[in-house]
Amino acid sequence: MSDHENDYQVEIRPSDMDETTFPESVVIIPIMNSPIFPGMIAPIILTEDKFTPELDEQLLKTGYIALNLVKSDLKDESGQFVPEEELDLESREISSKDIYKVGVLCKVVKKLKLPDGSVNILVHGIKRYRASNISQEAPLILTKIDVFEDILETDEELDAYTRSVINQVKKLSEINPYFNEEMKLAMLNPPSPGALADLVAFAISLDIPEAQDFLETLVVKKRFAKLLVYLKREKDVADIQKKISDEVNDKVNKYQREYFLREQLKVIRSELGMDEDEKSRDLKRMREQIEEANLPEDTVKSINEELDRLEVIPDSSPEYNVARTYINWMLDLPWDKSTDDKVDMPMAAKILEKDHYGLEKAKERILEFLAVRKLKPGYDGTILCLSGPPGVGKTSLGRSVAEALGRKFYRFSLGGMRDEAEIKGHRRTYVGAMPGRIIQALKRVEVNNPVIMLDEIDKLGQSFQGDPASALLEVLDPEQNSTFIDNYLDIPFDLSKVLFIATANYLGDIPEPLLDRMEVIELSGYTIEEKVSIATKWVIPKQLKKHGLVKSDFSLSASVLKKLISDYAREPGVRIMEQYVAKLCRKAALLKVNAKRKAKKFSPSPADLEKLVGSARYQSDVAQKAVKPGVVTGLAWTSFGGEILFIETLPLSGKGGFKLTGQLGDVMHESANLAYSYVKKILQDEIEAELSKKPKKRTKKDADEEMPEDYLSEHEVHLHLPAGATPKDGPSAGITMALALYSLATNKKIRPQLAMTGELSLTGKVLPVGGIKEKVLAAKRAGIKEVIIPKDCEKDLKEVPDRHRKGLKFYPVEHFDEVLKIAFKKKR
């Protein structure tokens, strides 16, 4: 196999030798790239030593060789095509089957042996030929030859083809390096049109199939037609290459120009004594900040490492901005900046009273906390958690604490947070990494001892991105937060000076390890009287200002407020009440704007409320619902405060069945079944006691007529808790469900305006329950007059302010027998 070097000079000469001088057989040299066309002189390099002795003998005998292209689609021994990427022409033994039959007959002009063992042969292409009969395969391929002549038809069409090719070559010569001056000169004086076509084809890049097809085209016109297609393609490729090259050069030139200008600017600034460039100014500013700030040793070390790295990074690199942003974060954090606590106890008490009505226990605990801070400013270790229903003032209470301490206040909500990185930050390896919300808060307030409120801590979520509640453990643990490590900063930051105040609606949704790190202050709801005071002092003045009204435009009497609260806004908080007051303010504003003369003062009566704000959401005297046997009023606790709970029972045809509805939880299901079994046992005991009082000597007829009925054994009972769409659970309705079943079985009505709460045991004991304060408030709002509670919960009544207990009578009980005595106003 051989290759010819295109870098060698290629000449074109007329192939005017007589056909009779050609030898009968010649040696075929397989070549692997573009062929040498007739009329051209070019060097051939033979790289295989085994060709040399036999080739010398043939050259001495004939003086000719034949050049044939190797096929690009070679087959293996099984006849399958060999993929091009697996083809190794250097090691493959080429046979006559692997080459094309049509090639170029060449005369050997000169033969030169090179130092590396290869042979350089200078050949002159004479004619196209075909290998007609292969006479030898090894060590050289010998063949008999049939020589071809060009088929030339001289006419105007051939002239047009010739001129078109020359014009295309002129355009291409500016780009293609093969079209040098000697090539151009040869094209201007070609021996024949066929020779011109061959020369141009040699100069452009043709793959093996195209080159072989061109070689086998004997008609010169057809050769020119194919050549024009190849030239057009070559021109398009050359244009694209030039466009790409120009774009690259423009970019390189732009960058070089900017670089030189920057370097010149540095020199000019240096000569004039002006400031450094922007990067140098940034580095200088950062180093000055480090010296001025009293930073921890680890922080200084980390910042200096980044600064050293920043100096060697080009400011055009993306890494430059990443490192610069990190250093700015480190320098902007308040490592040693803090506000002085100015604890004035009388002023603190005044602030709490000014902003909040009631909430005595919470205020007292906060004042205790402030007193400790006054005695020992460095006191650490208290994380407060304000728990209570919505709208009772948890968030505003935290703001008041910050005001009383003279500290900056920052609040962010944890509701729905599902990503651990929101708390502990992202690692700097991520694109767009940033610190967590805690570090961001400290940067915004610019001090290291603010009051940070973590709102809705009971509504944290979990996902595949981590557990934020677990990440908060380090933040809220007084033993750990002095060395809190944010993933972005990657060095400890002291959070022990921060006062964290969390808020929650329901403590049961807070993970136990997190709840264990906080001191809980429970905020209960407001009574009607408290809401009236809150509306008068805060809500109405605030809404008047918000709606552009003055006191002379609007007023609500105490009776209207009470009806508004009891019929429309019975929730524990004041948020719904505020919405209704705002609705009335909008009515007053509309009345004032539409009045042709001076509008009258907007002062609705209780009877006007339904027309102004719609139908009542609650019935005023809900305690009057228990008017028939089997219906009892209970008290329940929810995350939104206390509520009254009606338990209804109904007898059905059938024997001994018990059905429960009302979306009850597992614990309440167990309480209901326990109550059913206990009441059934009571009724059976009463029947036995009644029978024991009868005279023993009776006829069978008299005994059948006087036999008392076992009600629960003879009837199926359905027990239901209204508001079936609301899930309910817990043991505190045990005595309420038992009393409802007993009332139904004995057909006795419960005394009106009586409510109760308490867990029932299988032996009839009344066990303590929680949420007494919220349940008492719910009873007060609902117009209840008497409340039955477990004896062990009597101590919890001390937490209920006197004004909340006013008007209520409490019955502490230890056994269900006492409940029956109180409910039916008689002894058993």
Short mmCIF file of C-alpha atoms in Angstrom, two decimals, residues 142-503:
data_model
loop_
_atom_site.label_atom_id
_atom_site.label_comp_id
_atom_site.label_asym_id
_atom_site.label_seq_id
_atom_site.Cartn_x
_atom_site.Cartn_y
_atom_site.Cartn_z
CA LEU A 142 0.19 -8.12 -11.72
CA THR A 143 -2.51 -7.44 -14.28
CA LYS A 144 -3.05 -7.09 -18.00
CA ILE A 145 -4.35 -3.67 -18.99
CA ASP A 146 -6.93 -2.03 -21.25
CA VAL A 147 -6.06 1.66 -21.79
CA PHE A 148 -8.88 4.26 -22.23
CA GLU A 149 -8.96 7.51 -24.15
CA ASP A 150 -11.05 10.59 -23.16
CA ILE A 151 -14.29 10.98 -25.13
CA LEU A 152 -14.18 14.61 -26.22
CA GLU A 153 -16.96 16.43 -28.06
CA THR A 154 -15.84 19.96 -28.85
CA ASP A 155 -18.83 22.31 -28.97
CA GLU A 156 -20.28 25.42 -27.26
CA GLU A 157 -21.57 23.42 -24.30
CA LEU A 158 -18.08 22.17 -23.49
CA ASP A 159 -16.78 25.78 -23.68
CA ALA A 160 -19.51 26.85 -21.23
CA TYR A 161 -18.59 24.04 -18.83
CA THR A 162 -14.92 24.98 -19.06
CA ARG A 163 -15.54 28.66 -18.29
CA SER A 164 -17.90 27.84 -15.41
CA VAL A 165 -15.28 25.59 -13.81
CA ILE A 166 -12.57 28.24 -14.21
CA ASN A 167 -14.83 30.93 -12.62
CA GLN A 168 -15.63 28.65 -9.66
CA VAL A 169 -11.95 27.86 -9.21
CA LYS A 170 -11.08 31.59 -9.16
CA LYS A 171 -13.56 32.14 -6.30
CA LEU A 172 -12.26 29.11 -4.45
CA SER A 173 -8.60 29.90 -4.98
CA GLU A 174 -8.74 32.66 -2.34
CA ILE A 175 -9.56 30.07 0.33
CA ASN A 176 -8.19 26.65 -0.80
CA PRO A 177 -4.39 26.47 -0.23
CA TYR A 178 -3.95 23.81 -3.01
CA PHE A 179 -4.76 26.39 -5.67
CA ASN A 180 -1.30 27.99 -5.65
CA GLU A 181 0.20 30.12 -8.41
CA GLU A 182 1.64 27.15 -10.31
CA MET A 183 -1.73 25.40 -10.22
CA LYS A 184 -3.45 28.53 -11.52
CA LEU A 185 -0.88 28.80 -14.33
CA ALA A 186 -1.41 25.16 -15.29
CA MET A 187 -5.17 25.71 -15.48
CA LEU A 188 -4.76 28.70 -17.77
CA ASN A 189 -2.73 26.57 -20.27
CA PRO A 190 -4.13 23.04 -20.05
CA PRO A 191 -3.12 20.47 -22.74
CA SER A 192 -6.78 19.46 -23.08
CA PRO A 193 -10.19 20.04 -21.41
CA GLY A 194 -9.98 16.57 -19.84
CA ALA A 195 -6.63 17.41 -18.26
CA LEU A 196 -8.10 20.64 -16.82
CA ALA A 197 -10.98 18.71 -15.19
CA ASP A 198 -8.53 16.17 -13.74
CA LEU A 199 -6.32 18.90 -12.30
CA VAL A 200 -9.23 20.65 -10.53
CA ALA A 201 -10.54 17.35 -9.18
CA PHE A 202 -7.10 16.61 -7.74
CA ALA A 203 -7.03 19.99 -5.96
CA ILE A 204 -10.36 19.58 -4.15
CA SER A 205 -11.12 17.01 -1.46
CA LEU A 206 -13.11 14.07 -2.83
CA ASP A 207 -13.84 10.94 -0.83
CA ILE A 208 -12.90 7.55 -2.35
CA PRO A 209 -16.26 6.70 -4.00
CA GLU A 210 -16.48 10.17 -5.58
CA ALA A 211 -12.87 10.10 -6.77
CA GLN A 212 -13.35 6.62 -8.31
CA ASP A 213 -16.59 7.71 -10.01
CA PHE A 214 -14.79 10.75 -11.48
CA LEU A 215 -11.93 8.51 -12.61
CA GLU A 216 -14.30 6.15 -14.40
CA THR A 217 -16.06 9.02 -16.26
CA LEU A 218 -14.53 9.03 -19.76
CA VAL A 219 -16.89 11.61 -21.35
CA VAL A 220 -15.30 14.99 -20.64
CA LYS A 221 -18.64 16.88 -20.56
CA LYS A 222 -19.98 14.58 -17.85
CA ARG A 223 -16.72 14.99 -15.99
CA PHE A 224 -17.18 18.78 -16.01
CA ALA A 225 -20.84 18.48 -14.84
CA LYS A 226 -19.79 16.39 -11.82
CA LEU A 227 -16.91 18.73 -11.15
CA LEU A 228 -19.25 21.76 -10.90
CA VAL A 229 -21.30 19.99 -8.21
CA TYR A 230 -18.12 19.21 -6.24
CA LEU A 231 -16.90 22.80 -6.58
CA LYS A 232 -20.22 24.22 -5.36
CA ARG A 233 -20.09 21.99 -2.29
CA GLU A 234 -16.46 22.93 -1.65
CA LYS A 235 -17.36 26.63 -1.90
CA ASP A 236 -20.22 26.26 0.62
CA VAL A 237 -17.98 24.41 3.08
CA ALA A 238 -15.24 27.00 2.60
CA ASP A 239 -17.71 29.85 3.26
CA ILE A 240 -18.86 28.23 6.50
CA GLN A 241 -15.25 27.65 7.59
CA LYS A 242 -14.45 31.27 6.84
CA LYS A 243 -17.47 32.49 8.82
CA ILE A 244 -16.49 30.36 11.82
CA SER A 245 -12.90 31.46 11.56
CA ASP A 246 -13.89 35.13 11.35
CA GLU A 247 -16.12 34.82 14.42
CA VAL A 248 -13.38 33.13 16.44
CA ASN A 249 -10.86 35.75 15.31
CA ASP A 250 -13.24 38.56 16.25
CA LYS A 251 -13.68 37.13 19.75
CA VAL A 252 -9.99 36.54 20.20
CA ASN A 253 -9.20 40.01 18.93
CA LYS A 254 -11.81 41.50 21.27
CA TYR A 255 -10.38 39.72 24.31
CA GLN A 256 -6.83 40.61 23.28
CA ARG A 257 -7.82 44.22 22.75
CA GLU A 258 -9.57 44.38 26.13
CA TYR A 259 -6.58 42.75 27.81
CA PHE A 260 -4.13 45.19 26.26
CA LEU A 261 -6.37 48.14 27.15
CA ARG A 262 -6.66 46.96 30.75
CA GLU A 263 -2.91 46.54 31.02
CA GLN A 264 -2.40 50.00 29.53
CA LEU A 265 -4.99 51.41 31.96
CA LYS A 266 -3.11 49.84 34.89
CA VAL A 267 0.12 51.44 33.72
CA ILE A 268 -1.58 54.83 33.17
CA ARG A 269 -3.23 54.70 36.63
CA SER A 270 0.08 53.71 38.20
CA GLU A 271 1.92 56.58 36.45
CA LEU A 272 -0.74 59.11 37.49
CA GLY A 273 -0.94 57.77 41.04
CA MET A 274 -4.61 56.92 40.66
CA ASP A 275 -6.53 54.10 42.41
CA GLU A 276 -6.19 50.46 41.45
CA ASP A 277 -8.61 48.57 39.23
CA GLU A 278 -11.95 47.29 40.52
CA LYS A 279 -10.61 43.89 41.58
CA SER A 280 -7.72 45.44 43.49
CA ARG A 281 -10.07 47.92 45.19
CA ASP A 282 -12.37 45.04 46.24
CA LEU A 283 -9.49 43.06 47.69
CA LYS A 284 -8.14 46.11 49.49
CA ARG A 285 -11.59 46.96 50.90
CA MET A 286 -12.09 43.40 52.14
CA ARG A 287 -8.71 43.30 53.86
CA GLU A 288 -9.45 46.63 55.57
CA GLN A 289 -12.80 45.28 56.79
CA ILE A 290 -11.06 42.24 58.25
CA GLU A 291 -8.64 44.43 60.16
CA GLU A 292 -11.36 46.74 61.47
CA ALA A 293 -13.81 43.99 62.47
CA ASN A 294 -13.28 41.97 65.61
CA LEU A 295 -13.76 38.60 63.97
CA PRO A 296 -13.19 35.15 65.50
CA GLU A 297 -9.90 33.46 64.63
CA ASP A 298 -11.53 30.69 62.57
CA THR A 299 -13.49 33.28 60.60
CA VAL A 300 -10.38 35.35 59.80
CA LYS A 301 -8.53 32.22 58.68
CA SER A 302 -11.38 31.13 56.40
CA ILE A 303 -11.76 34.61 54.85
CA ASN A 304 -8.01 34.97 54.23
CA GLU A 305 -7.92 31.62 52.46
CA GLU A 306 -10.71 32.73 50.14
CA LEU A 307 -9.00 36.10 49.57
CA ASP A 308 -5.75 34.39 48.58
CA ARG A 309 -7.71 32.24 46.14
CA LEU A 310 -9.61 35.27 44.84
CA GLU A 311 -6.39 37.09 43.96
CA VAL A 312 -5.32 34.41 41.47
CA ILE A 313 -8.78 33.89 39.89
CA PRO A 314 -9.47 36.07 36.81
CA ASP A 315 -12.42 38.37 37.43
CA SER A 316 -14.03 37.03 34.24
CA SER A 317 -14.20 33.51 35.72
CA PRO A 318 -17.50 32.27 37.26
CA GLU A 319 -15.49 31.10 40.31
CA TYR A 320 -14.55 34.73 41.00
CA ASN A 321 -18.13 35.76 41.76
CA VAL A 322 -18.73 32.64 43.89
CA ALA A 323 -15.70 33.35 46.08
CA ARG A 324 -16.44 37.09 46.23
CA THR A 325 -20.06 36.49 47.31
CA TYR A 326 -18.91 34.12 50.07
CA ILE A 327 -16.42 36.69 51.43
CA ASN A 328 -19.08 39.43 51.35
CA TRP A 329 -21.46 37.20 53.33
CA MET A 330 -18.78 36.54 55.92
CA LEU A 331 -17.93 40.22 56.28
CA ASP A 332 -21.56 41.39 56.39
CA LEU A 333 -22.56 39.11 59.27
CA PRO A 334 -22.75 40.72 62.74
CA TRP A 335 -20.03 38.65 64.43
CA ASP A 336 -19.58 41.15 67.27
CA LYS A 337 -22.35 43.73 66.73
CA SER A 338 -25.17 43.68 69.27
CA THR A 339 -27.74 46.00 70.82
CA ASP A 340 -27.71 46.77 74.53
CA ASP A 341 -30.71 45.44 76.46
CA LYS A 342 -32.62 48.32 78.02
CA VAL A 343 -34.98 46.51 80.34
CA ASP A 344 -37.31 48.99 82.06
CA MET A 345 -39.80 46.81 83.96
CA PRO A 346 -42.57 49.44 84.38
CA MET A 347 -42.24 50.37 80.73
CA ALA A 348 -42.25 46.69 79.71
CA ALA A 349 -45.44 46.06 81.69
CA LYS A 350 -46.98 49.16 80.10
CA ILE A 351 -46.06 47.94 76.59
CA LEU A 352 -47.62 44.53 77.23
CA GLU A 353 -50.79 46.07 78.64
CA LYS A 354 -51.01 48.58 75.82
CA ASP A 355 -50.76 45.97 73.06
CA HIS A 356 -52.67 43.05 74.62
CA TYR A 357 -55.83 42.62 76.64
CA GLY A 358 -55.96 39.76 79.14
CA LEU A 359 -53.34 37.00 78.75
CA GLU A 360 -52.22 37.56 82.36
CA LYS A 361 -50.28 34.31 82.68
CA ALA A 362 -48.36 34.91 79.47
CA LYS A 363 -47.60 38.51 80.47
CA GLU A 364 -46.43 37.40 83.90
CA ARG A 365 -44.06 34.80 82.42
CA ILE A 366 -42.64 37.32 79.96
CA LEU A 367 -42.08 39.89 82.72
CA GLU A 368 -40.27 37.18 84.73
CA PHE A 369 -38.10 36.49 81.71
CA LEU A 370 -37.31 40.21 81.32
CA ALA A 371 -36.51 40.50 85.03
CA VAL A 372 -33.93 37.71 84.76
CA ARG A 373 -32.40 39.44 81.75
CA LYS A 374 -32.14 42.66 83.75
CA LEU A 375 -30.36 40.92 86.64
CA LYS A 376 -28.12 38.85 84.36
CA PRO A 377 -27.83 40.28 80.81
CA GLY A 378 -25.76 37.29 79.64
CA TYR A 379 -28.43 34.78 80.64
CA ASP A 380 -28.86 32.15 77.94
CA GLY A 381 -30.93 29.08 77.51
CA THR A 382 -34.60 30.05 77.22
CA ILE A 383 -36.55 29.34 74.03
CA LEU A 384 -40.16 30.49 74.40
CA CYS A 385 -43.03 28.84 72.52
CA LEU A 386 -46.36 30.68 72.47
CA SER A 387 -49.14 28.16 71.93
CA GLY A 388 -52.77 28.94 71.27
CA PRO A 389 -55.55 29.22 68.71
CA PRO A 390 -55.32 31.64 65.76
CA GLY A 391 -55.98 35.30 66.38
CA VAL A 392 -55.15 35.48 70.12
CA GLY A 393 -52.03 37.64 69.65
CA LYS A 394 -49.05 35.26 69.60
CA THR A 395 -47.08 37.10 66.90
CA SER A 396 -47.81 40.58 68.31
CA LEU A 397 -46.79 39.36 71.77
CA GLY A 398 -43.36 38.39 70.39
CA ARG A 399 -43.02 41.85 68.82
CA SER A 400 -43.85 43.42 72.19
CA VAL A 401 -41.07 41.37 73.85
CA ALA A 402 -38.56 42.77 71.34
CA GLU A 403 -39.81 46.30 71.99
CA ALA A 404 -39.60 45.83 75.76
CA LEU A 405 -36.00 44.57 75.46
CA GLY A 406 -35.03 47.30 73.00
CA ARG A 407 -33.92 44.68 70.47
CA LYS A 408 -34.48 44.33 66.75
CA PHE A 409 -37.30 42.00 65.70
CA TYR A 410 -37.36 39.58 62.76
CA ARG A 411 -40.11 37.12 61.90
CA PHE A 412 -40.33 34.35 59.33
CA SER A 413 -42.86 31.57 58.91
CA LEU A 414 -41.97 27.89 59.02
CA GLY A 415 -45.37 26.82 57.67
CA GLY A 416 -44.98 24.30 54.84
CA MET A 417 -41.15 24.42 54.92
CA ARG A 418 -39.92 21.09 53.53
CA ASP A 419 -36.23 21.65 52.78
CA GLU A 420 -33.58 21.26 55.44
CA ALA A 421 -31.37 23.73 53.54
CA GLU A 422 -33.88 26.51 54.38
CA ILE A 423 -32.59 26.26 57.96
CA LYS A 424 -28.97 25.14 57.55
CA GLY A 425 -28.14 26.59 54.12
CA HIS A 426 -26.81 25.04 50.90
CA ARG A 427 -23.28 23.83 50.35
CA ARG A 428 -21.22 26.10 48.13
CA THR A 429 -20.78 23.34 45.57
CA TYR A 430 -24.37 23.93 44.41
CA VAL A 431 -25.28 26.54 41.82
CA GLY A 432 -27.03 29.48 43.46
CA ALA A 433 -26.05 28.34 46.98
CA MET A 434 -26.93 30.65 49.86
CA PRO A 435 -27.08 30.53 53.67
CA GLY A 436 -30.14 29.38 55.61
CA ARG A 437 -32.96 31.59 56.87
CA ILE A 438 -31.35 32.05 60.30
CA ILE A 439 -28.10 33.48 58.90
CA GLN A 440 -30.06 35.59 56.38
CA ALA A 441 -32.09 37.05 59.26
CA LEU A 442 -28.94 38.03 61.16
CA LYS A 443 -27.53 39.76 58.07
CA ARG A 444 -30.73 41.78 57.65
CA VAL A 445 -31.03 42.92 61.27
CA GLU A 446 -27.23 43.56 61.43
CA VAL A 447 -26.96 42.51 65.09
CA ASN A 448 -26.23 39.15 66.70
CA ASN A 449 -28.85 39.38 69.48
CA PRO A 450 -32.22 40.10 67.84
CA VAL A 451 -35.57 38.58 68.71
CA ILE A 452 -36.32 36.05 65.97
CA MET A 453 -39.86 34.71 65.79
CA LEU A 454 -40.27 31.25 64.26
CA ASP A 455 -43.94 31.38 63.26
CA GLU A 456 -46.08 28.25 62.77
CA ILE A 457 -43.48 25.81 64.10
CA ASP A 458 -46.17 23.10 64.26
CA LYS A 459 -46.65 23.22 60.47
CA LEU A 460 -43.19 22.09 59.37
CA GLY A 461 -43.22 19.55 56.55
CA GLN A 462 -40.99 16.66 55.53
CA SER A 463 -39.80 15.58 52.09
CA PHE A 464 -36.95 13.80 50.29
CA GLN A 465 -34.97 17.05 50.76
CA GLY A 466 -34.70 16.46 54.50
CA ASP A 467 -36.45 17.15 57.78
CA PRO A 468 -36.42 20.87 58.78
CA ALA A 469 -37.62 20.00 62.30
CA SER A 470 -34.46 18.00 62.90
CA ALA A 471 -32.35 20.86 61.54
CA LEU A 472 -34.03 23.20 64.06
CA LEU A 473 -32.81 21.06 66.96
CA GLU A 474 -29.33 22.57 66.69
CA VAL A 475 -30.76 26.08 66.38
CA LEU A 476 -33.06 25.85 69.42
CA ASP A 477 -30.83 23.80 71.76
CA PRO A 478 -29.09 26.19 74.21
CA GLU A 479 -26.29 23.66 74.59
CA GLN A 480 -25.57 23.51 70.85
CA ASN A 481 -26.50 26.81 69.22
CA SER A 482 -23.37 28.58 70.43
CA THR A 483 -21.52 26.66 67.70
CA PHE A 484 -24.20 26.54 65.00
CA ILE A 485 -22.67 25.61 61.62
CA ASP A 486 -24.43 26.78 58.47
CA ASN A 487 -23.58 24.60 55.45
CA TYR A 488 -22.79 27.68 53.33
CA LEU A 489 -20.49 29.38 55.86
CA ASP A 490 -18.98 26.06 56.99
CA ILE A 491 -17.70 27.64 60.23
CA PRO A 492 -19.44 28.03 63.63
CA PHE A 493 -21.64 31.05 64.36
CA ASP A 494 -22.81 31.88 67.89
CA LEU A 495 -26.64 31.92 68.11
CA SER A 496 -26.77 31.84 71.91
CA LYS A 497 -27.38 35.60 72.09
CA VAL A 498 -30.46 35.38 69.86
CA LEU A 499 -33.83 35.22 71.64
CA PHE A 500 -35.97 32.71 69.74
CA ILE A 501 -39.75 32.84 70.18
CA ALA A 502 -41.78 30.15 68.43
CA THR A 503 -45.55 30.10 67.86
#
